[in-house]
Amino acid sequence: MRVTAICAVLAIASLICTGLVVAFPREDTPSRVDVIVILGGPVSESIEYGLSLAEAGVADNVLISTPPGAGGTKGKEACARNWSMNVICFTPRNATTEGEAQSAGWRAEKEGWRSMLVVTAKFHVARARFIFDRCSSDPVYLVATRTRIPITEWLMQFVYQPAAFAKAAVSTKC
């Protein structure tokens, strides 16, 4: 009975922690950065939101990740348009957040950019922050897209994000 109670308490605590990290991540509100980095993935609204931030004067430079597959299609379309700011598309070495962080870090170093704002889905903000902070010695800020995410996606992310966080925690890259 005692072991069951302890397991129940641990399970509830785990769900609460996961909920706080996945559903209510800390977001930043920088007024100005050197570059906005828009991550690829299932939430295409990241592109529109990131570009609108640049158009509002948050940055003059935008990096759009265009990983292979469906996650990069909208990014490639955005890169084909003409913009008033410097928009650069990149395909990460590997189609992971870690690959995007490495590629964005290398580009930022090459261009002399000293601060970046990363735009991604809400459920991805905490893990992206963990990885980008590890891959950059310069300030990294994160914001989430302003989009409604279906409950089925949230449920999947409640399982996926903790596992992906664990993988990122044991990785030695960056």
CSV table of C-alpha atoms in Angstrom, one decimal:
chain,number,residue,atom,x,y,z
A,1,MET,CA,0.0,0.0,0.0
A,2,ARG,CA,2.8,2.4,0.9
A,3,VAL,CA,4.7,1.8,-2.4
A,4,THR,CA,1.5,2.4,-4.3
A,5,ALA,CA,0.9,5.7,-2.6
A,6,ILE,CA,4.5,6.8,-3.3
A,7,CYS,CA,4.2,5.8,-6.9
A,8,ALA,CA,0.9,7.7,-7.2
A,9,VAL,CA,2.5,10.9,-5.6
A,10,LEU,CA,5.5,10.6,-8.0
A,11,ALA,CA,3.2,10.1,-11.0
A,12,ILE,CA,1.1,13.2,-10.1
A,13,ALA,CA,4.2,15.3,-9.4
A,14,SER,CA,5.6,14.2,-12.8
A,15,LEU,CA,2.4,15.2,-14.6
A,16,ILE,CA,2.4,18.6,-12.8
A,17,CYS,CA,6.0,19.3,-13.7
A,18,THR,CA,5.5,18.1,-17.3
A,19,GLY,CA,2.5,20.4,-17.5
A,20,LEU,CA,4.3,23.4,-16.2
A,21,VAL,CA,7.3,22.9,-18.6
A,22,VAL,CA,5.3,21.9,-21.7
A,23,ALA,CA,2.1,24.0,-21.4
A,24,PHE,CA,3.4,27.0,-19.5
A,25,PRO,CA,7.0,27.7,-20.5
A,26,ARG,CA,8.9,30.9,-19.6
A,27,GLU,CA,8.8,33.2,-22.6
A,28,ASP,CA,10.9,36.3,-23.2
A,29,THR,CA,10.0,39.8,-24.6
A,30,PRO,CA,13.1,41.3,-26.0
A,31,SER,CA,12.6,44.6,-27.8
A,32,ARG,CA,15.6,44.1,-30.1
A,33,VAL,CA,17.9,41.2,-31.1
A,34,ASP,CA,20.4,40.7,-33.9
A,35,VAL,CA,18.5,37.7,-35.5
A,36,ILE,CA,15.2,35.9,-35.2
A,37,VAL,CA,15.5,32.1,-35.6
A,38,ILE,CA,12.3,30.3,-36.7
A,39,LEU,CA,12.4,26.6,-36.1
A,40,GLY,CA,11.0,24.1,-38.5
A,41,GLY,CA,8.3,21.7,-37.4
A,42,PRO,CA,4.6,21.0,-37.3
A,43,VAL,CA,3.5,24.5,-36.4
A,44,SER,CA,3.8,26.6,-39.6
A,45,GLU,CA,2.5,29.7,-37.7
A,46,SER,CA,6.0,30.1,-36.3
A,47,ILE,CA,7.1,31.5,-39.7
A,48,GLU,CA,4.3,34.1,-39.9
A,49,TYR,CA,4.8,35.1,-36.3
A,50,GLY,CA,8.6,35.3,-36.5
A,51,LEU,CA,8.4,37.4,-39.7
A,52,SER,CA,5.8,39.7,-38.1
A,53,LEU,CA,8.2,40.3,-35.2
A,54,ALA,CA,11.0,41.2,-37.7
A,55,GLU,CA,8.6,43.5,-39.6
A,56,ALA,CA,7.8,45.2,-36.3
A,57,GLY,CA,11.5,46.0,-35.8
A,58,VAL,CA,12.6,43.3,-33.4
A,59,ALA,CA,15.4,42.2,-35.8
A,60,ASP,CA,16.8,43.0,-39.2
A,61,ASN,CA,17.8,39.4,-39.8
A,62,VAL,CA,15.7,36.2,-39.9
A,63,LEU,CA,16.9,32.6,-40.1
A,64,ILE,CA,14.3,30.1,-41.1
A,65,SER,CA,15.0,26.4,-40.6
A,66,THR,CA,13.9,24.3,-43.5
A,67,PRO,CA,14.4,20.7,-42.5
A,68,PRO,CA,13.7,17.9,-45.0
A,69,GLY,CA,10.0,16.9,-45.2
A,70,ALA,CA,6.8,18.7,-44.3
A,71,GLY,CA,8.4,20.7,-41.5
A,72,GLY,CA,10.5,22.7,-44.0
A,73,THR,CA,7.9,23.3,-46.8
A,74,LYS,CA,6.4,26.5,-45.4
A,75,GLY,CA,9.9,27.8,-44.6
A,76,LYS,CA,11.0,27.3,-48.2
A,77,GLU,CA,7.9,29.1,-49.5
A,78,ALA,CA,8.6,32.0,-47.2
A,79,CYS,CA,12.2,32.2,-48.3
A,80,ALA,CA,11.1,32.5,-51.9
A,81,ARG,CA,9.3,35.8,-51.2
A,82,ASN,CA,10.9,39.2,-51.2
A,83,TRP,CA,11.3,40.8,-47.7
A,84,SER,CA,12.3,44.2,-46.4
A,85,MET,CA,14.6,42.4,-44.0
A,86,ASN,CA,17.5,39.9,-44.5
A,87,VAL,CA,15.8,36.5,-44.6
A,88,ILE,CA,18.0,33.4,-44.8
A,89,CYS,CA,16.9,29.8,-45.1
A,90,PHE,CA,19.0,27.0,-43.8
A,91,THR,CA,18.8,23.3,-43.7
A,92,PRO,CA,20.2,22.0,-40.4
A,93,ARG,CA,22.8,19.3,-40.5
A,94,ASN,CA,20.3,17.0,-38.8
A,95,ALA,CA,16.6,17.6,-38.6
A,96,THR,CA,16.5,18.0,-34.8
A,97,THR,CA,16.3,21.0,-32.5
A,98,GLU,CA,20.0,20.3,-31.7
A,99,GLY,CA,20.9,20.4,-35.4
A,100,GLU,CA,18.9,23.7,-35.7
A,101,ALA,CA,20.7,25.2,-32.7
A,102,GLN,CA,24.1,24.2,-34.0
A,103,SER,CA,23.4,25.6,-37.5
A,104,ALA,CA,22.0,28.8,-36.1
A,105,GLY,CA,24.9,29.2,-33.7
A,106,TRP,CA,27.4,28.8,-36.5
A,107,ARG,CA,25.6,31.3,-38.7
A,108,ALA,CA,25.3,33.8,-35.9
A,109,GLU,CA,29.1,33.5,-35.2
A,110,LYS,CA,29.9,33.9,-38.9
A,111,GLU,CA,27.6,37.0,-39.2
A,112,GLY,CA,28.7,38.5,-35.9
A,113,TRP,CA,25.2,38.3,-34.4
A,114,ARG,CA,25.3,38.5,-30.6
A,115,SER,CA,21.7,37.9,-29.6
A,116,MET,CA,18.9,35.8,-31.0
A,117,LEU,CA,15.2,35.3,-30.6
A,118,VAL,CA,14.0,31.7,-31.2
A,119,VAL,CA,10.4,31.2,-32.4
A,120,THR,CA,8.8,27.8,-31.9
A,121,ALA,CA,5.6,26.1,-30.7
A,122,LYS,CA,4.6,26.6,-27.1
A,123,PHE,CA,5.2,23.0,-26.1
A,124,HIS,CA,8.7,23.2,-27.5
A,125,VAL,CA,9.9,26.4,-25.8
A,126,ALA,CA,11.5,24.9,-22.7
A,127,ARG,CA,13.4,22.2,-24.5
A,128,ALA,CA,14.5,24.6,-27.3
A,129,ARG,CA,15.8,27.0,-24.6
A,130,PHE,CA,17.8,24.3,-22.9
A,131,ILE,CA,19.4,23.2,-26.2
A,132,PHE,CA,20.0,26.8,-27.6
A,133,ASP,CA,21.5,27.9,-24.3
A,134,ARG,CA,23.9,25.1,-24.4
A,135,CYS,CA,24.8,25.8,-28.0
A,136,SER,CA,25.3,29.6,-27.6
A,137,SER,CA,27.4,31.8,-25.3
A,138,ASP,CA,25.4,34.8,-26.4
A,139,PRO,CA,21.9,35.8,-25.2
A,140,VAL,CA,19.1,33.6,-26.5
A,141,TYR,CA,15.4,34.5,-26.0
A,142,LEU,CA,12.4,32.3,-26.8
A,143,VAL,CA,8.8,33.0,-27.7
A,144,ALA,CA,6.0,30.7,-28.7
A,145,THR,CA,3.6,31.1,-31.6
A,146,ARG,CA,0.2,32.4,-30.9
A,147,THR,CA,-1.8,29.5,-32.3
A,148,ARG,CA,-4.4,27.0,-31.0
A,149,ILE,CA,-2.9,23.5,-30.8
A,150,PRO,CA,-5.4,20.6,-31.0
A,151,ILE,CA,-5.8,18.6,-27.8
A,152,THR,CA,-4.4,15.5,-29.6
A,153,GLU,CA,-1.2,17.3,-30.3
A,154,TRP,CA,-0.9,18.4,-26.7
A,155,LEU,CA,-1.4,14.9,-25.4
A,156,MET,CA,1.3,13.6,-27.8
A,157,GLN,CA,3.7,16.4,-26.6
A,158,PHE,CA,3.1,15.5,-23.0
A,159,VAL,CA,4.7,12.2,-23.8
A,160,TYR,CA,7.2,13.3,-26.4
A,161,GLN,CA,8.7,16.4,-24.8
A,162,PRO,CA,9.9,14.8,-21.5
A,163,ALA,CA,11.5,11.9,-23.5
A,164,ALA,CA,13.2,14.4,-25.9
A,165,PHE,CA,14.3,16.5,-22.9
A,166,ALA,CA,16.0,13.4,-21.4
A,167,LYS,CA,17.7,12.8,-24.7
A,168,ALA,CA,18.9,16.4,-24.9
A,169,ALA,CA,20.1,16.2,-21.3
A,170,VAL,CA,22.5,13.3,-22.0
A,171,SER,CA,23.7,14.6,-25.3
A,172,THR,CA,27.2,16.0,-25.4
A,173,LYS,CA,26.7,18.0,-28.6
A,174,CYS,CA,27.3,21.8,-28.6
